[in-house]
Structures are given as C-alpha cells and as structure tokens.
GROMACS .gro file of C-alpha atoms in nm:
model
  354
    1MET     CA    1   0.546   1.557  -1.436
    2THR     CA    2   0.432   1.256  -1.639
    3GLU     CA    3   0.705   1.123  -1.867
    4SER     CA    4   0.570   0.939  -2.168
    5ILE     CA    5   0.883   0.728  -2.214
    6PHE     CA    6   0.819   0.569  -1.874
    7PHE     CA    7   0.439   0.563  -1.876
    8PRO     CA    8   0.291   0.589  -2.226
    9GLN     CA    9  -0.062   0.727  -2.234
   10ARG     CA   10  -0.310   0.481  -2.384
   11GLN     CA   11  -0.624   0.695  -2.406
   12THR     CA   12  -0.786   1.031  -2.344
   13PHE     CA   13  -1.115   1.118  -2.175
   14ASN     CA   14  -1.383   1.371  -2.251
   15LEU     CA   15  -1.578   1.548  -1.977
   16ARG     CA   16  -1.883   1.328  -2.022
   17GLN     CA   17  -1.680   1.010  -1.968
   18VAL     CA   18  -1.527   1.146  -1.648
   19ALA     CA   19  -1.869   1.249  -1.518
   20GLU     CA   20  -2.002   0.901  -1.592
   21LEU     CA   21  -1.716   0.745  -1.394
   22ALA     CA   22  -1.805   0.978  -1.107
   23HIS     CA   23  -2.178   0.896  -1.134
   24THR     CA   24  -2.257   1.265  -1.152
   25THR     CA   25  -2.365   1.530  -1.404
   26LEU     CA   26  -2.173   1.816  -1.559
   27PRO     CA   27  -2.254   2.180  -1.479
   28ASP     CA   28  -2.498   2.355  -1.711
   29GLY     CA   29  -2.326   2.475  -2.026
   30ALA     CA   30  -2.027   2.241  -2.001
   31ASP     CA   31  -1.930   2.071  -2.328
   32GLY     CA   32  -1.939   1.698  -2.258
   33GLU     CA   33  -1.724   1.626  -2.565
   34PHE     CA   34  -1.440   1.852  -2.449
   35LEU     CA   35  -1.126   1.639  -2.458
   36LEU     CA   36  -0.899   1.607  -2.157
   37LYS     CA   37  -0.556   1.504  -2.280
   38GLY     CA   38  -0.382   1.451  -1.948
   39VAL     CA   39  -0.387   1.468  -1.568
   40ALA     CA   40  -0.189   1.700  -1.343
   41PRO     CA   41  -0.181   1.856  -0.995
   42LEU     CA   42  -0.381   2.174  -0.941
   43GLU     CA   43  -0.077   2.402  -0.948
   44SER     CA   44   0.063   2.276  -1.280
   45ALA     CA   45  -0.250   2.165  -1.468
   46GLY     CA   46  -0.326   2.331  -1.800
   47PRO     CA   47  -0.647   2.389  -1.996
   48ASN     CA   48  -0.653   2.032  -2.132
   49ASP     CA   49  -0.575   1.861  -1.801
   50LEU     CA   50  -0.788   1.701  -1.532
   51ALA     CA   51  -0.702   1.775  -1.168
   52TYR     CA   52  -0.868   1.684  -0.838
   53MET     CA   53  -0.930   1.854  -0.504
   54ASP     CA   54  -1.030   1.701  -0.168
   55ASN     CA   55  -0.785   1.852   0.082
   56PRO     CA   56  -0.810   2.191   0.256
   57ALA     CA   57  -0.432   2.228   0.234
   58TYR     CA   58  -0.473   2.302  -0.139
   59VAL     CA   59  -0.747   2.565  -0.132
   60GLY     CA   60  -0.499   2.827  -0.252
   61ALA     CA   61  -0.390   2.612  -0.545
   62LEU     CA   62  -0.753   2.546  -0.635
   63GLY     CA   63  -0.825   2.918  -0.657
   64THR     CA   64  -0.547   2.976  -0.909
   65THR     CA   65  -0.555   2.651  -1.106
   66GLN     CA   66  -0.565   2.660  -1.484
   67ALA     CA   67  -0.702   2.304  -1.512
   68GLY     CA   68  -0.962   2.239  -1.777
   69ALA     CA   69  -1.163   2.031  -1.531
   70CYS     CA   70  -1.142   1.939  -1.166
   71LEU     CA   71  -1.288   1.648  -0.974
   72VAL     CA   72  -1.386   1.816  -0.649
   73THR     CA   73  -1.563   1.716  -0.329
   74PRO     CA   74  -1.881   1.911  -0.243
   75ARG     CA   75  -1.700   2.098   0.036
   76PHE     CA   76  -1.477   2.282  -0.212
   77ALA     CA   77  -1.702   2.302  -0.519
   78SER     CA   78  -1.779   2.671  -0.469
   79LYS     CA   79  -1.409   2.758  -0.484
   80VAL     CA   80  -1.343   2.618  -0.832
   81PRO     CA   81  -1.251   2.902  -1.075
   82ALA     CA   82  -1.506   2.992  -1.342
   83HIS     CA   83  -1.279   2.878  -1.626
   84THR     CA   84  -1.246   2.526  -1.477
   85VAL     CA   85  -1.529   2.275  -1.514
   86SER     CA   86  -1.614   2.133  -1.173
   87ILE     CA   87  -1.709   1.764  -1.158
   88VAL     CA   88  -1.851   1.729  -0.809
   89THR     CA   89  -1.824   1.395  -0.633
   90PRO     CA   90  -1.756   1.282  -0.276
   91LEU     CA   91  -1.499   1.040  -0.421
   92ALA     CA   92  -1.284   1.289  -0.612
   93TYR     CA   93  -0.952   1.117  -0.544
   94ARG     CA   94  -1.088   0.770  -0.621
   95VAL     CA   95  -1.236   0.876  -0.955
   96PHE     CA   96  -0.912   1.059  -1.040
   97ALA     CA   97  -0.728   0.732  -0.973
   98GLN     CA   98  -0.968   0.545  -1.202
   99VAL     CA   99  -0.903   0.792  -1.483
  100MET     CA  100  -0.528   0.768  -1.434
  101GLY     CA  101  -0.542   0.389  -1.431
  102GLN     CA  102  -0.712   0.384  -1.770
  103MET     CA  103  -0.488   0.654  -1.917
  104PHE     CA  104  -0.167   0.492  -1.792
  105PRO     CA  105  -0.230   0.118  -1.748
  106SER     CA  106   0.141   0.036  -1.740
  107ALA     CA  107   0.171   0.225  -1.411
  108MET     CA  108  -0.076  -0.004  -1.237
  109ARG     CA  109   0.167  -0.288  -1.172
  110PRO     CA  110   0.529  -0.384  -1.245
  111GLU     CA  111   0.568  -0.504  -1.601
  112THR     CA  112   0.840  -0.702  -1.771
  113THR     CA  113   1.165  -0.506  -1.786
  114PHE     CA  114   1.269  -0.713  -2.086
  115ALA     CA  115   0.984  -0.589  -2.309
  116ALA     CA  116   0.898  -0.946  -2.398
  117THR     CA  117   0.635  -1.210  -2.339
  118GLY     CA  118   0.671  -1.578  -2.262
  119ILE     CA  119   0.963  -1.751  -2.097
  120SER     CA  120   1.299  -1.586  -2.155
  121PRO     CA  121   1.578  -1.819  -2.268
  122GLY     CA  122   1.787  -1.659  -1.993
  123SER     CA  123   1.555  -1.780  -1.717
  124PHE     CA  124   1.568  -2.109  -1.531
  125VAL     CA  125   1.240  -2.300  -1.513
  126HIS     CA  126   1.243  -2.648  -1.361
  127PRO     CA  127   1.089  -2.911  -1.589
  128SER     CA  128   0.834  -3.007  -1.323
  129ALA     CA  129   0.708  -2.650  -1.279
  130ARG     CA  130   0.362  -2.579  -1.421
  131LEU     CA  131   0.311  -2.244  -1.594
  132GLU     CA  132  -0.023  -2.157  -1.752
  133HIS     CA  133  -0.042  -1.993  -2.093
  134GLY     CA  134   0.049  -1.624  -2.087
  135VAL     CA  135   0.303  -1.630  -1.804
  136THR     CA  136   0.606  -1.404  -1.858
  137VAL     CA  137   0.941  -1.498  -1.703
  138ASP     CA  138   1.222  -1.245  -1.741
  139PRO     CA  139   1.596  -1.322  -1.772
  140GLY     CA  140   1.768  -1.456  -1.462
  141ALA     CA  141   1.446  -1.559  -1.289
  142VAL     CA  142   1.433  -1.903  -1.129
  143ILE     CA  143   1.118  -2.116  -1.104
  144GLY     CA  144   1.165  -2.413  -0.872
  145PRO     CA  145   1.042  -2.772  -0.888
  146HIS     CA  146   0.664  -2.824  -0.886
  147ALA     CA  147   0.593  -2.450  -0.865
  148GLU     CA  148   0.265  -2.339  -1.023
  149ILE     CA  149   0.206  -1.997  -1.182
  150GLY     CA  150  -0.123  -1.871  -1.324
  151ALA     CA  151  -0.196  -1.706  -1.659
  152GLY     CA  152  -0.104  -1.341  -1.702
  153THR     CA  153   0.151  -1.337  -1.421
  154VAL     CA  154   0.486  -1.163  -1.470
  155ILE     CA  155   0.799  -1.291  -1.293
  156GLY     CA  156   1.062  -1.017  -1.299
  157ALA     CA  157   1.432  -1.047  -1.367
  158HIS     CA  158   1.630  -1.239  -1.103
  159SER     CA  159   1.323  -1.321  -0.899
  160VAL     CA  160   1.304  -1.665  -0.739
  161VAL     CA  161   0.991  -1.877  -0.698
  162GLY     CA  162   1.067  -2.168  -0.470
  163PRO     CA  163   0.966  -2.533  -0.487
  164HIS     CA  164   0.592  -2.606  -0.464
  165VAL     CA  165   0.501  -2.237  -0.443
  166LYS     CA  166   0.167  -2.153  -0.602
  167ILE     CA  167   0.105  -1.809  -0.756
  168GLY     CA  168  -0.232  -1.714  -0.901
  169ARG     CA  169  -0.329  -1.530  -1.217
  170ASP     CA  170  -0.243  -1.174  -1.324
  171CYS     CA  171   0.016  -1.128  -1.049
  172SER     CA  172   0.331  -0.918  -1.078
  173LEU     CA  173   0.663  -0.998  -0.917
  174ALA     CA  174   0.905  -0.712  -0.979
  175PRO     CA  175   1.278  -0.781  -1.020
  176GLN     CA  176   1.465  -0.934  -0.726
  177VAL     CA  177   1.164  -1.081  -0.541
  178THR     CA  178   1.192  -1.414  -0.359
  179VAL     CA  179   0.896  -1.635  -0.269
  180SER     CA  180   0.920  -1.964  -0.083
  181ASN     CA  181   0.683  -2.180   0.123
  182ALA     CA  182   0.387  -1.971   0.008
  183PHE     CA  183   0.052  -1.982  -0.167
  184ILE     CA  184  -0.039  -1.656  -0.340
  185GLY     CA  185  -0.378  -1.557  -0.482
  186ASN     CA  186  -0.474  -1.361  -0.794
  187ARG     CA  187  -0.374  -1.005  -0.889
  188VAL     CA  188  -0.109  -0.984  -0.618
  189ILE     CA  189   0.169  -0.727  -0.663
  190LEU     CA  190   0.510  -0.777  -0.502
  191HIS     CA  191   0.752  -0.489  -0.558
  192SER     CA  192   1.129  -0.514  -0.589
  193GLY     CA  193   1.313  -0.670  -0.298
  194VAL     CA  194   1.009  -0.829  -0.133
  195ARG     CA  195   1.088  -1.145   0.059
  196ILE     CA  196   0.810  -1.394   0.123
  197GLY     CA  197   0.829  -1.718   0.320
  198GLN     CA  198   1.175  -1.711   0.478
  199ASP     CA  199   1.245  -1.829   0.834
  200GLY     CA  200   1.067  -1.656   1.116
  201PHE     CA  201   1.280  -1.536   1.407
  202GLY     CA  202   1.230  -1.830   1.643
  203PHE     CA  203   1.477  -1.945   1.908
  204ALA     CA  204   1.446  -2.132   2.237
  205MET     CA  205   1.655  -1.910   2.463
  206GLY     CA  206   1.866  -2.053   2.743
  207PRO     CA  207   2.195  -2.032   2.932
  208GLN     CA  208   2.343  -2.293   2.697
  209GLY     CA  209   2.271  -2.071   2.398
  210HIS     CA  210   1.983  -2.005   2.163
  211LEU     CA  211   1.838  -2.315   1.998
  212LYS     CA  212   1.686  -2.257   1.657
  213VAL     CA  213   1.317  -2.349   1.634
  214PRO     CA  214   1.229  -2.496   1.294
  215GLN     CA  215   0.978  -2.281   1.107
  216ILE     CA  216   0.750  -2.528   0.930
  217GLY     CA  217   0.446  -2.312   0.848
  218ARG     CA  218   0.348  -2.133   0.529
  219VAL     CA  219   0.261  -1.786   0.404
  220ILE     CA  220  -0.087  -1.740   0.259
  221ILE     CA  221  -0.143  -1.421   0.058
  222GLN     CA  222  -0.498  -1.369  -0.063
  223ASP     CA  223  -0.625  -1.190  -0.377
  224ASP     CA  224  -0.546  -0.825  -0.457
  225VAL     CA  225  -0.274  -0.777  -0.197
  226GLU     CA  226   0.007  -0.531  -0.277
  227ILE     CA  227   0.339  -0.534  -0.089
  228GLY     CA  228   0.593  -0.253  -0.124
  229ALA     CA  229   0.965  -0.268  -0.192
  230ASN     CA  230   1.196  -0.443   0.054
  231SER     CA  231   0.919  -0.563   0.282
  232THR     CA  232   0.939  -0.907   0.441
  233VAL     CA  233   0.679  -1.166   0.539
  234ASP     CA  234   0.812  -1.458   0.744
  235ARG     CA  235   0.654  -1.800   0.719
  236GLY     CA  236   0.474  -1.943   1.019
  237ALA     CA  237   0.644  -2.148   1.285
  238SER     CA  238   0.386  -2.425   1.313
  239ARG     CA  239   0.086  -2.247   1.161
  240ASP     CA  240   0.042  -1.999   0.874
  241THR     CA  241   0.127  -1.634   0.832
  242VAL     CA  242  -0.174  -1.485   0.651
  243ILE     CA  243  -0.224  -1.160   0.457
  244GLY     CA  244  -0.593  -1.099   0.386
  245GLU     CA  245  -0.762  -0.998   0.064
  246GLY     CA  246  -0.707  -0.641  -0.058
  247THR     CA  247  -0.453  -0.546   0.209
  248LYS     CA  248  -0.196  -0.284   0.104
  249ILE     CA  249   0.150  -0.288   0.260
  250ASP     CA  250   0.405  -0.009   0.209
  251ASN     CA  251   0.783  -0.035   0.170
  252LEU     CA  252   1.016  -0.159   0.446
  253VAL     CA  253   0.758  -0.344   0.655
  254GLN     CA  254   0.843  -0.650   0.867
  255ILE     CA  255   0.572  -0.910   0.930
  256ALA     CA  256   0.682  -1.188   1.162
  257HIS     CA  257   0.585  -1.554   1.182
  258ASN     CA  258   0.226  -1.656   1.260
  259VAL     CA  259   0.091  -1.303   1.207
  260VAL     CA  260  -0.263  -1.293   1.069
  261ILE     CA  261  -0.365  -0.974   0.887
  262GLY     CA  262  -0.728  -0.935   0.784
  263ARG     CA  263  -0.889  -0.799   0.469
  264HIS     CA  264  -0.832  -0.447   0.334
  265CYS     CA  265  -0.583  -0.338   0.598
  266VAL     CA  266  -0.339  -0.052   0.532
  267ILE     CA  267   0.014  -0.077   0.671
  268VAL     CA  268   0.245   0.220   0.615
  269ALA     CA  269   0.625   0.214   0.581
  270GLN     CA  270   0.860   0.087   0.852
  271VAL     CA  271   0.594  -0.090   1.055
  272GLY     CA  272   0.709  -0.395   1.249
  273ILE     CA  273   0.457  -0.659   1.359
  274ALA     CA  274   0.591  -0.918   1.602
  275GLY     CA  275   0.500  -1.284   1.594
  276SER     CA  276   0.153  -1.430   1.643
  277SER     CA  277  -0.028  -1.096   1.644
  278THR     CA  278  -0.362  -1.052   1.469
  279LEU     CA  279  -0.497  -0.753   1.278
  280GLU     CA  280  -0.867  -0.780   1.203
  281ASP     CA  281  -1.021  -0.639   0.883
  282TYR     CA  282  -0.974  -0.272   0.784
  283VAL     CA  283  -0.704  -0.193   1.040
  284ALA     CA  284  -0.473   0.102   0.955
  285LEU     CA  285  -0.121   0.132   1.097
  286GLY     CA  286   0.070   0.459   1.047
  287GLY     CA  287   0.440   0.477   0.968
  288LYS     CA  288   0.688   0.323   1.213
  289VAL     CA  289   0.422   0.161   1.431
  290ALA     CA  290   0.557  -0.125   1.641
  291VAL     CA  291   0.318  -0.406   1.734
  292LYS     CA  292   0.411  -0.641   2.018
  293GLY     CA  293   0.371  -1.014   1.970
  294HIS     CA  294   0.054  -1.203   2.062
  295VAL     CA  295  -0.180  -0.900   2.057
  296ARG     CA  296  -0.505  -0.843   1.868
  297ILE     CA  297  -0.601  -0.517   1.697
  298GLY     CA  298  -0.976  -0.502   1.640
  299MET     CA  299  -1.162  -0.441   1.317
  300GLY     CA  300  -1.134  -0.087   1.182
  301ALA     CA  301  -0.889   0.032   1.447
  302GLN     CA  302  -0.640   0.305   1.354
  303ILE     CA  303  -0.297   0.344   1.512
  304ALA     CA  304  -0.109   0.676   1.479
  305ALA     CA  305   0.241   0.687   1.333
  306THR     CA  306   0.539   0.600   1.558
  307SER     CA  307   0.315   0.437   1.820
  308ALA     CA  308   0.399   0.119   2.011
  309VAL     CA  309   0.113  -0.126   2.058
  310ASN     CA  310   0.175  -0.332   2.371
  311GLY     CA  311  -0.172  -0.479   2.423
  312ASP     CA  312  -0.503  -0.556   2.257
  313VAL     CA  313  -0.683  -0.270   2.079
  314PRO     CA  314  -1.065  -0.265   2.065
  315PRO     CA  315  -1.248  -0.260   1.730
  316GLY     CA  316  -1.289   0.088   1.582
  317ALA     CA  317  -1.049   0.248   1.831
  318ARG     CA  318  -0.810   0.531   1.747
  319TRP     CA  319  -0.492   0.495   1.951
  320GLY     CA  320  -0.150   0.659   1.955
  321GLY     CA  321   0.161   0.712   2.162
  322VAL     CA  322   0.422   0.501   2.341
  323PRO     CA  323   0.272   0.288   2.472
  324ALA     CA  324  -0.036   0.328   2.252
  325ARG     CA  325  -0.357   0.431   2.428
  326PRO     CA  326  -0.682   0.603   2.328
  327MET     CA  327  -0.617   0.919   2.129
  328ARG     CA  328  -0.797   1.155   2.368
  329GLU     CA  329  -0.604   1.018   2.662
  330TRP     CA  330  -0.278   1.056   2.471
  331PHE     CA  331  -0.358   1.418   2.379
  332ARG     CA  332  -0.454   1.501   2.739
  333GLU     CA  333  -0.121   1.366   2.861
  334ILE     CA  334   0.070   1.566   2.601
  335THR     CA  335  -0.116   1.883   2.705
  336ALA     CA  336  -0.046   1.815   3.074
  337LEU     CA  337   0.324   1.760   3.005
  338LYS     CA  338   0.343   2.087   2.811
  339LYS     CA  339   0.184   2.270   3.105
  340LEU     CA  340   0.430   2.112   3.349
  341ALA     CA  341   0.723   2.203   3.126
  342SER     CA  342   0.595   2.559   3.090
  343LYS     CA  343   0.550   2.590   3.468
  344GLY     CA  344   0.902   2.460   3.523
  345ASP     CA  345   1.044   2.721   3.286
  346SER     CA  346   0.841   2.992   3.460
  347ASP     CA  347   0.969   2.885   3.803
  348LYS     CA  348   1.328   2.898   3.677
  349ASP     CA  349   1.275   3.250   3.542
  350ASP     CA  350   1.124   3.365   3.875
  351GLY     CA  351   1.417   3.218   4.066
  352ALA     CA  352   1.668   3.390   3.841
  353SER     CA  353   1.499   3.730   3.875
  354SER     CA  354   1.489   3.710   4.254
   0.00000   0.00000   0.00000
C-alpha cells in the first residue's frame, strides 16, 4: 500500500494522459478525462486506480480486478473485465513505471533525510572542495580536499566523499555511503551502505606470507548507474574498475578490482565478480551468480541464478549451472540425473521385494 507520509503524491492522471504516454488510443466509449487518483496492484486496485498486467501468473487477479484502468499487453487484453478500461501496449510495465515516477517523484531516488537544501552546518566540507550551486550536504557528511560535486546532487547523512573524487550532477548518495578514488557521472544513485573505491583484494602469495599489492587504480562510474544497498566496487590495481552507462546493480553485490562492466547491464543481488573480468553491454546476471576472474561474458548474455561462470561466455548466450554451460545442455544433464536417480530408487525397490 502506498503511504503518503513516505511518498507524497504530486499529481494525478486522466485516461487520455496515460494513453498518450503509452502511444496508444483508448477503447471506444472510454472517457479520456476520467481521473485516475492512484496506482495499485490488480488485486487491491479500486475504481480510481491504475493497474498493469503483463504476466500470466496474474491472469486470475486480472479477471477479478476492480481497477478503473489497466495497462495491459496485447496477450491479455481480452481478459480485462468490462468495467475496467484497457490501455493496450506491449510496454505495460514500463508505462506504469513512468506514471508512478511522475505521481511519486520522491520515490525515484534517495532524497535528503534532513528536509533541507544547501550545506548543513553539521557537515564537514574541506575548504578546497568545489561544490556547484544546488548541492545538498546532510549533517555528518564529509567532503574531502579537492573533491568536486555537481549541481543538484544530494550527499546523505554520514556519507564520505574522499579527496579528489568527482561526482556529477543530479546524483544521490544515500546515508552512510563512502566514495574514494573515483570519478562518477551524472544521475548516479548510490543506496545506503555502498562502498566505492576501496582496496581491491590483491596479495602476492608465498611461503613467507602474503604480500599486499598496492591498489593504485580508480573506479569510473558512468551516467545513470544505480547501485543497491551494501554493494561494493573495489578500485583497480593498476588500471580502472569501470561501471558502464545505465547499468543497474542490486543490493549485496561484490565487484572486484579491474572489473569492466558494460552499458545497461543488470546484476541481481549477491553476485560476486572476481578481478579483471569483463561484462560486455546488456549482460544480465541472476542472483548469487559467481564469476571467476579474468573471464569475458559477451554482449547480451544471460546467466541463470546461482550459476558459477568459470570461462568465457559467447555473446547472446543463455547459460546456467555449476559450472555454467549452455542452458539446453544444463537441462539435459538435469533430466538425465533425474532418470538415473529414479532408476536407482526402482532397483532398490525391486531388490527389497525379492
């Protein structure tokens, strides 16, 4: 349920405006000026709410919804109840997200927790730091020497921006974020507990002990990247760790030194990427995927959750398993193992009966 004290609603939409966002037309007889006052899931939406439908798991909920209107993909358009206005679009979820973003802009990125603008007197900003007009720095935050922060950026309470770090415009650092040895682009979102630019895990192993290898690279984060809570991005050893434009990283992800991640990748929670690996553009890693060091995952490849990637993955491939291999091969092996296990159980039963 949406709680207005956390996310105040800034505007409403009528049916015509939603249809325009979806680049579609309303059904015959629909009142384009009908006002939608909120958004809700199918099962709880009321007559003044907008819902969406693009997943076969919710066909039952679609059939009984009381929503005033529903953004729906063509596949399910015929199942929308007569009392609900269907707004048909192949991008139902995306348009729903656009509507929500305009209704509840404060939910789009972390905002100041101090309900203030400008530099809080309880923050610590080094005299040599350069902050453009419109930067917000909350209490307890520390901005180091020669750091640069662009207009419209919010630095949350008790966050630390290290010496010489550069952060672009309209970024959001939630409370308790640390950034060092990094250059960050525009509109980047770092959620609470994110750590950027700390030492990579580098040691020269030997019988005399493990000698620390100095990590003298940087972290480069390009525009429109979002990194979830308590994720870590280590700086490079002797070159850069890079996160490409538009990439979205979930909570609790570890990205090691020298890793290069391309544009518009999706990395789900608890992924670990070992040092010097490369993800090309549009790669998707499911939850708990482990990626070995010094491997390359090709453009558009998808790796199933809990898989272990031990070698290079071709562009566009769909792999899974431990170790990860092509999906069809993995499924065939699972089927064969089930048959072997079933045969073993059958043999045991035959032996017992004899």
